[in-house]
Amino acid sequence: MVKVTLVSDRLGQGFFPQKTSIPCCIYNYAPVISRHSIKQMTAAPNQFVARFRPLRLPRVCVAVTGTDPVEMVEKAEALVRDNTFLEFRLDYLPRPALALPRIKQFTEYHPHVSAIGTCRRVANGGKFRGSVASELDILTKAAAAGCQLVDMELQSAVRCKRAQLERLRTRAALILSYHDFRGTKKLEETLEKMVAVPADFYKIVTTATTLHDNVVMMKFLEKNSDRHSMIGLCMGEQGFISRVLGVRAGSAFTFAAVSEDEKTAPGQVTAQELRSTYRIEQVDPATRVYAVAGDPVAHSLSPPIMNAALRRETVNGVYVALHAKTLKDLLTCVREIPIHGLSITMPYKEAIVSHLDNTDAHTTKIGACNTVVRAQDGKLYGFNTDAAGVVRPLQQRISLEQAKILVLGAGGAARAAVYGLKERGAEVYILNRTLGPAQKLARSARARLLKRADLKKMTFDVIINATSVGMGNTRESPLNENEIKTRYLFDMVYDPPETRLMKMAKAAGAEVIPGIEMFVQQAARQFEIWTGKPAPLDEMLLVVNRALEERAAAKNAANELKKR
């Protein structure tokens, strides 16, 4: 017996590495020994596990489906270059057994690939309509076809004889799984039932109805992954962060989809996104967590742009999206994960201010916060970088001192623009559809209030659209053609990339500043606050423009399909 000291590959208390000493047998042929490999070495020996022990599984397992065996294996062939860990969802096939000869050829031709065979019954959330005996037979044959792991639901396993499961485990590592499609509850009780059935991995997948459910899952993994080889995550949009951070908390790996259209579970992410955007293979206990929080937040461009900046500046961090349905849920999640930096978007920019321990001058004046830093002592500090998002693009073009600027709107974005411009000596005018908020902003910022009828006889150095008019379409505009008399038109709306207001401004001879510049500049300031490093502006702008182009292309493709 030899004592091996490891640095934990899971999330320790407070997100710091922990050292663990484990007595174990060392096999001569094992060049790399992971925590889970060591636990397997101490388990009851069987022929397969002895062969499986030295493997260190990748962080991401890609679920492969198909309408027939040929399509399924062809997809696997297309994936294998970039993905060496695949799950064959045999239950998606009308006759799963017909795929096994092709899978055997695939595994023999790609011996470096780790494969899971899964044939989940309808009663347990899958698509297989056969009996438990038929499921067991297919999984046994999948193991013989080269699947080093097989996945069986707890509900099926308890209806099998112990000897049958042990025979299966001599051919493949058994993943005993349990799915809860309604919520995240009674995890300890569930695990207690599961460990009564000997298995190599215990997989618990729940549904997140709140962000806090992710915290519950990760604390559960943290507590139990030393005793058992665990796989754990939460389904649903709100469970997304568990798919990225669960591997830190003790999950042996996570699951991903081939594409957006081929998800095998609610909220599943594509393998490409997990690897390229979130760099999941590099996430470790020292990785700092950043996030954007709002409702809705699914289409936020912040994760690709911020993760690109973290990668470019070699910051060990990951940036995720939090769909927060309530502010209370968000704050609980922020404090318990914990999150180092937070981008706040609608509808919480104003509401979060009263929950912060301190704020900068901009946040106090504007009454809204879009950037939060969580200090080591747990205190939350608020900043507002929207003003920087407006000021920086303009300063690159004109002197703001005495510049005549019209701001459309009186909401949070407009307030940030007005205060930021007034600080730099600009002469600011405010125009809003409702008079009350505009009057209040004009008084507090010492700006001038404007009536729409006055527009036709006035000219400006800059007109800034700080409203949401034009967002998501190219037909609406906050101004008419004869009201656009300016050198520069700055539209904060960045989706679509060119709004109707921008088109009219170009036709009137004005130089247009796209809203994406504000988005990038305010994000750059957030990055600087969190990391203390200069933001890679060119990289961030490139990434966000590419993301907008891909989004537009996908939208056009969807529209074309509707026409057919």
Coordinates of C-alpha atoms in Angstrom, one line a residue:
M1 CA 0.0 0.0 0.0
V2 CA 1.2 3.5 -0.9
K3 CA -0.1 6.9 0.3
V4 CA -0.8 9.3 -2.5
T5 CA -1.4 13.0 -1.9
L6 CA -3.6 14.7 -4.5
V7 CA -4.7 18.3 -5.1
S8 CA -8.5 17.9 -5.3
D9 CA -10.0 18.2 -8.8
R10 CA -13.2 19.5 -7.3
L11 CA -14.5 22.7 -5.7
G12 CA -13.4 23.0 -2.1
Q13 CA -14.9 25.1 0.6
G14 CA -14.6 28.7 -0.5
F15 CA -13.5 27.6 -4.0
F16 CA -9.9 26.8 -2.9
P17 CA -8.0 23.6 -3.6
Q18 CA -7.9 20.9 -0.9
K19 CA -5.3 18.2 -0.4
T20 CA -6.4 14.7 0.3
S21 CA -4.4 11.7 1.3
I22 CA -5.7 8.4 0.1
P23 CA -4.2 5.0 0.7
C24 CA -4.4 2.9 -2.4
C25 CA -2.8 0.3 -4.6
I26 CA -0.6 1.6 -7.4
Y27 CA -0.7 -0.3 -10.7
N28 CA 2.5 -0.2 -12.7
Y29 CA 0.7 0.6 -16.0
A30 CA -1.2 3.7 -14.7
P31 CA 0.8 6.8 -15.7
V32 CA -2.0 9.2 -14.6
I33 CA -4.1 8.6 -11.6
S34 CA -7.1 10.8 -11.0
R35 CA -9.2 11.0 -7.8
H36 CA -11.9 8.9 -9.5
S37 CA -9.4 6.3 -10.7
I38 CA -8.1 5.9 -7.2
K39 CA -11.6 5.4 -5.9
Q40 CA -12.3 2.8 -8.5
M41 CA -9.0 1.0 -7.6
T42 CA -10.3 0.5 -4.1
A43 CA -13.7 -0.8 -5.3
A44 CA -14.6 -4.5 -5.7
P45 CA -12.3 -5.7 -8.5
N46 CA -13.7 -6.9 -11.8
Q47 CA -12.2 -7.5 -15.2
F48 CA -13.5 -4.3 -16.8
V49 CA -12.6 -1.9 -14.0
A50 CA -9.0 -3.1 -14.1
R51 CA -8.9 -2.0 -17.7
F52 CA -10.8 1.2 -17.0
R53 CA -8.9 2.5 -14.0
P54 CA -6.1 4.5 -15.7
L55 CA -8.5 6.6 -17.8
R56 CA -9.0 10.2 -16.9
L57 CA -12.2 11.1 -18.6
P58 CA -12.7 14.4 -20.4
R59 CA -14.9 17.0 -18.8
V60 CA -17.5 16.9 -21.5
C61 CA -19.5 13.9 -22.8
V62 CA -21.4 14.6 -26.1
A63 CA -24.8 12.9 -26.4
V64 CA -25.2 11.4 -29.9
T65 CA -28.7 10.7 -31.3
G66 CA -30.0 9.6 -34.6
T67 CA -33.1 8.3 -36.4
D68 CA -31.4 5.2 -37.5
P69 CA -28.0 3.4 -36.8
V70 CA -26.3 4.8 -39.9
E71 CA -27.1 8.4 -39.0
M72 CA -26.1 7.9 -35.3
V73 CA -22.7 6.4 -36.2
E74 CA -22.1 9.0 -39.0
K75 CA -22.6 11.7 -36.4
A76 CA -20.2 10.0 -34.1
E77 CA -17.6 9.9 -36.9
A78 CA -18.1 13.6 -37.5
L79 CA -17.6 14.4 -33.8
V80 CA -14.7 12.1 -32.9
R81 CA -11.9 14.4 -34.1
D82 CA -12.8 17.0 -31.5
N83 CA -14.7 14.9 -29.0
T84 CA -13.2 11.7 -27.5
F85 CA -16.1 11.1 -25.0
L86 CA -19.4 10.2 -26.5
E87 CA -22.8 8.9 -25.3
F88 CA -24.8 6.7 -27.7
R89 CA -28.4 7.4 -26.9
L90 CA -29.7 4.1 -28.1
D91 CA -33.2 4.8 -26.8
Y92 CA -33.6 7.4 -29.6
L93 CA -33.6 4.5 -32.2
P94 CA -36.7 2.5 -33.0
R95 CA -34.7 -0.7 -32.9
P96 CA -31.6 0.0 -30.7
A97 CA -30.0 -3.5 -31.1
L98 CA -29.5 -2.9 -34.8
A99 CA -27.0 -0.1 -34.0
L100 CA -24.7 -2.3 -31.9
P101 CA -22.7 -3.9 -34.8
R102 CA -21.9 -0.4 -36.2
I103 CA -21.0 0.9 -32.8
K104 CA -18.6 -2.1 -32.4
Q105 CA -16.9 -1.2 -35.7
F106 CA -16.7 2.5 -34.5
T107 CA -15.1 1.7 -31.2
E108 CA -12.6 -0.7 -32.7
Y109 CA -11.6 1.9 -35.3
H110 CA -11.4 4.6 -32.6
P111 CA -9.9 2.9 -29.5
H112 CA -9.0 6.2 -27.9
V113 CA -12.7 7.2 -27.6
S114 CA -14.6 6.6 -24.4
A115 CA -18.2 5.7 -25.0
I116 CA -21.3 5.4 -22.9
G117 CA -24.2 3.2 -23.9
T118 CA -27.6 4.5 -22.8
C119 CA -31.1 3.1 -23.5
R120 CA -33.4 4.9 -21.1
R121 CA -37.0 3.8 -20.8
V122 CA -39.9 6.1 -21.4
A123 CA -41.0 5.7 -17.8
N124 CA -37.7 7.2 -16.7
G125 CA -37.6 10.1 -19.1
G126 CA -36.1 8.3 -22.1
K127 CA -37.6 7.0 -25.4
F128 CA -37.2 3.2 -25.1
R129 CA -40.5 1.4 -24.9
G130 CA -39.2 -2.0 -24.1
S131 CA -39.0 -3.9 -20.7
V132 CA -36.3 -3.6 -18.1
A133 CA -35.1 -7.0 -19.2
S134 CA -34.8 -5.7 -22.8
E135 CA -32.9 -2.6 -21.5
L136 CA -30.5 -4.8 -19.6
D137 CA -29.9 -7.0 -22.6
I138 CA -29.2 -4.0 -24.9
L139 CA -26.8 -2.4 -22.3
T140 CA -24.9 -5.8 -22.0
K141 CA -24.6 -6.0 -25.7
A142 CA -23.5 -2.3 -25.9
A143 CA -20.7 -3.2 -23.4
A144 CA -19.7 -6.1 -25.7
A145 CA -19.7 -3.6 -28.6
G146 CA -17.1 -1.5 -27.0
C147 CA -19.0 1.0 -24.7
Q148 CA -16.7 1.2 -21.7
L149 CA -19.6 2.7 -19.7
V150 CA -23.3 2.0 -19.6
D151 CA -26.0 4.2 -18.0
M152 CA -29.0 2.6 -16.2
E153 CA -31.7 4.4 -14.3
L154 CA -32.1 3.6 -10.6
Q155 CA -35.8 2.6 -11.3
S156 CA -34.6 -0.1 -13.7
A157 CA -31.6 -1.2 -11.7
V158 CA -33.7 -2.0 -8.6
R159 CA -35.8 -4.4 -10.7
C160 CA -32.7 -6.3 -11.8
K161 CA -31.1 -9.1 -9.8
R162 CA -27.8 -8.2 -8.1
A163 CA -26.1 -11.0 -10.1
Q164 CA -27.3 -9.5 -13.4
L165 CA -25.8 -6.1 -12.5
E166 CA -22.6 -7.6 -11.4
R167 CA -22.2 -9.5 -14.7
L168 CA -22.8 -6.2 -16.5
R169 CA -20.1 -4.5 -14.4
T170 CA -17.6 -7.1 -15.5
R171 CA -18.0 -5.8 -19.0
A172 CA -18.4 -2.0 -18.4
A173 CA -18.4 0.6 -15.8
L174 CA -22.0 1.1 -14.5
I175 CA -23.4 4.7 -14.3
L176 CA -26.4 4.5 -12.0
S177 CA -28.6 7.5 -12.8
Y178 CA -31.6 9.3 -11.4
H179 CA -33.5 12.2 -13.1
D180 CA -35.9 14.6 -11.4
F181 CA -37.8 16.6 -14.1
R182 CA -39.7 18.7 -11.6
G183 CA -37.2 20.2 -9.1
T184 CA -34.1 19.8 -7.0
K185 CA -34.9 18.1 -3.7
K186 CA -34.1 15.3 -1.4
L187 CA -30.6 14.7 -3.0
E188 CA -29.2 13.0 0.1
E189 CA -32.2 10.6 0.4
T190 CA -31.9 9.8 -3.3
L191 CA -28.1 9.1 -3.0
E192 CA -28.8 6.9 0.0
K193 CA -31.1 4.7 -2.1
M194 CA -28.7 4.6 -5.0
V195 CA -25.6 3.5 -3.1
A196 CA -27.5 0.4 -2.0
V197 CA -26.9 -0.7 -5.6
P198 CA -23.2 -1.2 -6.4
A199 CA -22.1 1.1 -9.3
D200 CA -19.0 2.8 -10.6
F201 CA -20.6 6.3 -10.9
Y202 CA -23.7 7.7 -9.3
K203 CA -25.4 10.3 -11.5
I204 CA -28.1 12.6 -10.2
V205 CA -29.7 15.1 -12.6
T206 CA -32.4 17.5 -11.3
T207 CA -34.3 20.5 -12.6
A208 CA -33.4 24.0 -11.5
T209 CA -36.5 26.1 -10.9
T210 CA -34.3 28.8 -9.2
L211 CA -30.6 29.8 -9.3
H212 CA -30.3 28.6 -5.7
D213 CA -31.0 25.0 -6.9
N214 CA -27.6 25.1 -8.6
V215 CA -26.0 26.0 -5.2
V216 CA -27.9 23.0 -3.6
M217 CA -26.5 20.7 -6.3
M218 CA -22.9 21.9 -6.1
K219 CA -22.9 21.7 -2.3
F220 CA -24.2 18.2 -2.6
L221 CA -21.5 17.2 -5.0
E222 CA -18.9 18.9 -2.8
K223 CA -20.0 16.9 0.2
N224 CA -20.3 13.5 -1.5
S225 CA -17.7 13.3 -4.3
D226 CA -15.0 12.2 -1.9
R227 CA -16.9 9.1 -1.0
H228 CA -18.4 8.3 -4.4
S229 CA -17.7 8.9 -8.0
M230 CA -20.4 11.5 -8.7
I231 CA -22.0 13.0 -11.8
G232 CA -24.4 15.9 -11.0
L233 CA -26.1 18.8 -12.8
C234 CA -29.3 20.7 -13.1
M235 CA -31.5 20.8 -16.2
G236 CA -33.4 23.8 -17.5
E237 CA -32.3 27.3 -18.4
Q238 CA -31.6 28.2 -14.7
G239 CA -29.5 25.1 -14.3
F240 CA -27.0 26.2 -16.9
I241 CA -24.3 27.2 -14.4
S242 CA -24.3 23.7 -12.9
R243 CA -23.2 22.4 -16.4
V244 CA -20.1 24.7 -16.3
L245 CA -19.3 24.8 -12.5
G246 CA -20.5 21.3 -11.5
V247 CA -17.1 19.8 -12.5
R248 CA -15.5 22.1 -10.0
A249 CA -17.8 20.9 -7.2
G250 CA -17.0 17.2 -7.8
S251 CA -18.9 16.0 -10.9
A252 CA -16.7 13.6 -12.8
F253 CA -18.0 15.2 -16.1
T254 CA -20.9 16.9 -17.7
F255 CA -23.1 16.3 -20.8
A256 CA -23.4 18.4 -23.9
A257 CA -25.4 18.4 -27.1
V258 CA -24.1 18.0 -30.7
S259 CA -26.0 21.2 -31.7
E260 CA -28.8 23.5 -30.6
D261 CA -31.3 21.3 -32.4
E262 CA -30.1 18.0 -30.9
K263 CA -30.4 18.5 -27.2
T264 CA -31.2 15.4 -25.1
A265 CA -32.2 17.3 -22.0
P266 CA -33.7 20.7 -21.2
G267 CA -31.1 23.5 -21.0
Q268 CA -28.3 21.3 -22.5
V269 CA -25.4 23.3 -24.0
T270 CA -23.4 22.4 -27.1
A271 CA -20.0 20.9 -26.7
Q272 CA -18.5 23.6 -28.8
E273 CA -19.9 26.3 -26.6
L274 CA -18.7 24.6 -23.4
R275 CA -15.2 24.2 -24.7
S276 CA -14.7 27.4 -26.8
T277 CA -16.7 29.9 -24.9
Y278 CA -16.4 28.6 -21.4
R279 CA -13.1 26.7 -21.6
I280 CA -14.5 24.0 -19.3
E281 CA -11.5 21.8 -19.7
Q282 CA -9.4 24.6 -18.0
V283 CA -11.8 25.3 -15.1
D284 CA -10.2 24.5 -11.8
P285 CA -10.6 25.3 -8.1
A286 CA -8.7 28.6 -8.6
T287 CA -10.9 29.8 -11.4
R288 CA -12.8 33.0 -10.6
V289 CA -16.5 33.1 -11.5
Y290 CA -18.1 36.1 -13.2
A291 CA -21.6 36.4 -14.5
V292 CA -24.3 38.5 -16.1
A293 CA -27.7 38.5 -14.3
G294 CA -31.1 39.5 -15.6
D295 CA -34.5 38.4 -16.7
P296 CA -34.4 37.4 -19.5
V297 CA -30.7 36.8 -20.2
A298 CA -30.6 33.8 -22.6
H299 CA -29.6 35.9 -25.6
S300 CA -27.0 38.1 -23.8
L301 CA -23.8 38.7 -25.7
S302 CA -21.8 39.2 -22.5
P303 CA -20.6 35.6 -22.1
P304 CA -18.8 35.4 -25.5
I305 CA -17.3 38.8 -25.2
M306 CA -16.2 38.5 -21.5
N307 CA -14.8 35.0 -21.9
A308 CA -12.9 36.1 -24.9
A309 CA -11.4 38.9 -22.9
L310 CA -10.5 36.6 -20.0
R311 CA -8.8 34.2 -22.4
R312 CA -6.9 36.9 -24.2
E313 CA -5.5 38.4 -21.0
T314 CA -4.8 34.9 -19.5
V315 CA -7.1 35.5 -16.5
N316 CA -8.2 32.3 -14.8
G317 CA -11.9 33.0 -14.9
V318 CA -15.1 32.0 -16.4
Y319 CA -18.2 34.2 -17.2
V320 CA -21.7 32.6 -17.2
A321 CA -25.3 33.8 -17.6
L322 CA -27.7 33.8 -14.6
H323 CA -31.4 33.8 -15.4
A324 CA -32.6 35.4 -12.2
K325 CA -36.4 35.5 -11.8
T326 CA -36.1 37.3 -8.4
L327 CA -33.5 39.6 -6.9
K328 CA -33.5 37.5 -3.7
D329 CA -32.6 34.4 -5.6
L330 CA -29.8 36.2 -7.4
L331 CA -28.3 37.6 -4.2
T332 CA -28.4 34.2 -2.5
C333 CA -26.6 32.6 -5.5
V334 CA -24.0 35.4 -5.6
R335 CA -23.1 35.0 -2.0
E336 CA -23.1 31.2 -1.8
I337 CA -21.2 30.2 -5.0
P338 CA -19.5 32.8 -4.6
I339 CA -19.3 35.1 -7.6
H340 CA -16.4 37.5 -7.9
G341 CA -17.9 39.9 -10.4
L342 CA -21.4 40.5 -11.7
S343 CA -22.9 42.4 -14.7
I344 CA -26.4 43.5 -13.8
T345 CA -28.9 44.0 -16.5
M346 CA -32.7 44.6 -16.6
P347 CA -34.7 44.5 -14.5
Y348 CA -32.4 44.7 -11.5
K349 CA -30.1 47.7 -12.2
E350 CA -32.0 50.0 -9.8
A351 CA -33.3 47.4 -7.3
I352 CA -29.9 46.0 -6.5
V353 CA -28.5 49.3 -5.3
S354 CA -30.1 49.1 -1.8
H355 CA -28.5 45.6 -1.3
L356 CA -24.9 46.8 -1.9
D357 CA -22.5 47.6 0.9
N358 CA -21.0 50.5 -1.0
T359 CA -21.2 52.2 -4.4
D360 CA -19.2 54.6 -6.6
A361 CA -20.3 58.2 -7.3
H362 CA -21.8 57.3 -10.7
T363 CA -24.1 54.7 -9.2
T364 CA -25.2 57.1 -6.5
K365 CA -26.0 59.8 -9.0
I366 CA -27.6 57.6 -11.6
G367 CA -29.5 55.5 -9.0
A368 CA -28.6 52.3 -11.0
C369 CA -25.8 49.8 -10.9
N370 CA -24.6 47.5 -13.7
T371 CA -21.4 46.2 -12.2
V372 CA -20.9 44.4 -8.8
V373 CA -17.6 43.3 -7.2
R374 CA -17.7 40.7 -4.4
A375 CA -14.8 41.3 -2.1
Q376 CA -13.0 38.6 -0.2
D377 CA -14.9 39.5 3.0
G378 CA -18.2 38.9 1.1
K379 CA -19.2 42.6 0.8
L380 CA -20.7 43.7 -2.4
Y381 CA -19.5 46.9 -4.1
G382 CA -21.4 48.6 -6.9
F383 CA -20.3 50.5 -10.0
N384 CA -21.9 52.0 -13.1
T385 CA -20.0 51.6 -16.3
D386 CA -22.8 52.7 -18.7
A387 CA -21.5 56.3 -18.6
A388 CA -18.1 55.1 -19.8
G389 CA -19.8 53.2 -22.5
V390 CA -21.3 56.5 -23.8
V391 CA -18.4 58.8 -23.2
R392 CA -15.5 56.7 -24.5
P393 CA -16.8 56.3 -28.1
L394 CA -17.6 60.0 -28.3
Q395 CA -14.3 61.2 -26.9
Q396 CA -12.6 59.2 -29.8
R397 CA -14.4 61.5 -32.2
I398 CA -15.0 64.9 -30.7
S399 CA -14.2 67.1 -27.7
L400 CA -17.1 66.9 -25.3
E401 CA -16.4 70.3 -23.7
Q402 CA -19.3 72.6 -24.8
A403 CA -20.6 70.0 -27.2
K404 CA -24.3 70.2 -27.9
I405 CA -25.8 66.8 -27.3
L406 CA -29.4 65.6 -27.3
V407 CA -30.3 62.5 -25.3
L408 CA -33.5 60.6 -26.1
G409 CA -35.0 58.9 -23.1
A410 CA -35.0 59.3 -19.3
G411 CA -34.4 55.8 -18.1
G412 CA -31.3 54.2 -16.6
A413 CA -29.2 54.3 -19.8
A414 CA -30.3 57.9 -20.5
R415 CA -29.4 58.9 -16.9
A416 CA -25.9 57.3 -17.3
A417 CA -25.4 59.2 -20.5
V418 CA -26.6 62.6 -19.2
Y419 CA -24.5 62.5 -16.0
G420 CA -21.4 61.2 -17.8
L421 CA -21.6 63.9 -20.5
K422 CA -22.3 66.7 -18.0
E423 CA -19.2 65.7 -16.0
R424 CA -17.2 66.4 -19.2
G425 CA -18.7 69.8 -19.8
A426 CA -21.2 69.0 -22.5
E427 CA -24.4 71.0 -23.1
V428 CA -27.0 68.3 -22.7
Y429 CA -30.7 68.4 -23.8
I430 CA -33.2 65.7 -22.8
L431 CA -36.3 64.6 -24.8
N432 CA -38.6 61.9 -23.5
R433 CA -42.1 60.7 -24.4
T434 CA -43.3 61.3 -20.8
L435 CA -42.6 64.6 -19.2
G436 CA -42.2 63.7 -15.5
P437 CA -39.1 61.5 -15.6
A438 CA -37.4 63.9 -18.0
Q439 CA -38.1 66.9 -15.7
K440 CA -36.7 65.0 -12.8
L441 CA -33.5 64.0 -14.7
A442 CA -33.1 67.5 -16.1
R443 CA -33.3 69.1 -12.6
S444 CA -30.9 66.7 -10.9
A445 CA -28.3 66.8 -13.7
R446 CA -28.8 70.5 -14.5
A447 CA -29.6 69.6 -18.1
R448 CA -32.1 71.3 -20.4
L449 CA -35.5 69.9 -21.1
L450 CA -36.6 69.9 -24.8
K451 CA -40.0 69.7 -26.4
R452 CA -40.3 67.6 -29.6
A453 CA -41.7 70.6 -31.5
D454 CA -38.4 72.3 -31.0
L455 CA -36.4 69.6 -32.9
K456 CA -37.1 70.9 -36.4
K457 CA -35.3 74.2 -35.7
M458 CA -32.3 72.9 -33.7
T459 CA -29.1 71.2 -34.7
F460 CA -26.7 69.1 -32.5
D461 CA -23.2 67.8 -32.4
V462 CA -24.6 64.4 -31.2
I463 CA -28.0 62.8 -30.9
I464 CA -28.0 59.8 -28.6
N465 CA -30.9 57.2 -28.6
A466 CA -31.0 55.9 -25.1
T467 CA -34.4 54.3 -25.5
S468 CA -35.2 50.8 -26.6
V469 CA -37.1 51.9 -29.7
G470 CA -35.8 50.0 -32.7
M471 CA -34.6 47.0 -30.6
G472 CA -35.2 43.7 -32.4
N473 CA -36.6 45.3 -35.6
T474 CA -35.8 47.8 -38.3
R475 CA -39.1 49.5 -38.7
E476 CA -39.4 51.6 -35.6
S477 CA -37.6 54.9 -34.9
P478 CA -37.8 57.4 -32.0
L479 CA -37.3 60.3 -34.5
N480 CA -38.6 61.2 -38.0
E481 CA -36.3 62.0 -40.9
N482 CA -36.8 65.8 -40.6
E483 CA -35.8 65.7 -36.9
I484 CA -32.3 64.3 -37.4
K485 CA -30.1 67.3 -37.6
T486 CA -26.7 66.3 -36.1
R487 CA -23.1 65.6 -36.9
Y488 CA -23.2 62.2 -35.1
L489 CA -26.0 59.8 -34.4
F490 CA -25.2 57.4 -31.5
D491 CA -27.8 54.6 -31.2
M492 CA -27.5 52.5 -28.0
V493 CA -29.6 49.7 -29.7
Y494 CA -27.1 47.1 -31.1
D495 CA -29.5 44.4 -32.2
P496 CA -30.2 44.7 -35.1
P497 CA -26.7 46.1 -36.0
E498 CA -28.4 48.8 -38.1
T499 CA -31.7 50.3 -36.9
R500 CA -34.1 52.4 -39.0
L501 CA -32.8 55.5 -37.0
M502 CA -29.3 54.8 -38.1
K503 CA -30.3 54.4 -41.7
M504 CA -32.1 57.7 -41.7
A505 CA -29.2 59.4 -40.0
K506 CA -26.8 58.1 -42.7
A507 CA -29.2 59.4 -45.4
A508 CA -29.2 62.8 -43.7
G509 CA -25.4 62.9 -43.9
A510 CA -24.7 62.2 -40.2
E511 CA -21.9 59.9 -39.1
V512 CA -23.4 56.9 -37.2
I513 CA -21.9 55.4 -34.0
P514 CA -23.3 51.9 -33.6
G515 CA -24.7 50.8 -30.2
I516 CA -22.2 47.9 -30.2
E517 CA -19.4 50.4 -29.3
M518 CA -21.2 51.4 -26.1
F519 CA -21.8 47.7 -25.3
V520 CA -18.1 46.9 -25.7
Q521 CA -16.8 50.0 -23.9
Q522 CA -19.0 49.5 -20.8
A523 CA -18.0 45.8 -20.8
A524 CA -14.3 46.8 -21.1
R525 CA -14.6 49.0 -18.1
Q526 CA -16.2 46.2 -16.2
F527 CA -13.3 43.9 -17.1
E528 CA -10.8 46.5 -15.9
I529 CA -12.6 46.9 -12.6
W530 CA -12.7 43.2 -12.0
T531 CA -9.2 42.2 -13.1
G532 CA -7.1 45.4 -12.9
K533 CA -5.9 44.7 -16.5
P534 CA -6.5 46.7 -19.6
A535 CA -9.4 45.3 -21.7
P536 CA -8.6 43.8 -25.1
L537 CA -11.0 46.1 -27.0
D538 CA -10.2 44.9 -30.5
E539 CA -10.7 41.3 -29.5
M540 CA -14.0 42.1 -27.7
L541 CA -15.3 44.1 -30.6
L542 CA -14.4 41.3 -33.1
V543 CA -16.1 38.6 -31.0
V544 CA -19.3 40.6 -30.5
N545 CA -19.6 41.5 -34.2
R546 CA -19.1 37.8 -35.1
A547 CA -21.8 36.8 -32.6
L548 CA -24.2 39.3 -34.1
E549 CA -23.5 38.1 -37.6
E550 CA -24.1 34.5 -36.5
R551 CA -27.3 35.5 -34.8
A552 CA -28.5 37.4 -37.9
A553 CA -27.7 34.4 -40.1
A554 CA -29.5 32.0 -37.8
K555 CA -32.6 34.3 -37.8
N556 CA -32.5 34.6 -41.6
A557 CA -32.3 30.8 -41.9
A558 CA -35.2 30.3 -39.6
N559 CA -37.3 32.8 -41.6
E560 CA -36.5 31.0 -44.8
L561 CA -37.7 27.7 -43.3
K562 CA -40.9 29.4 -42.3
K563 CA -41.5 30.5 -45.9
R564 CA -41.1 27.0 -47.3

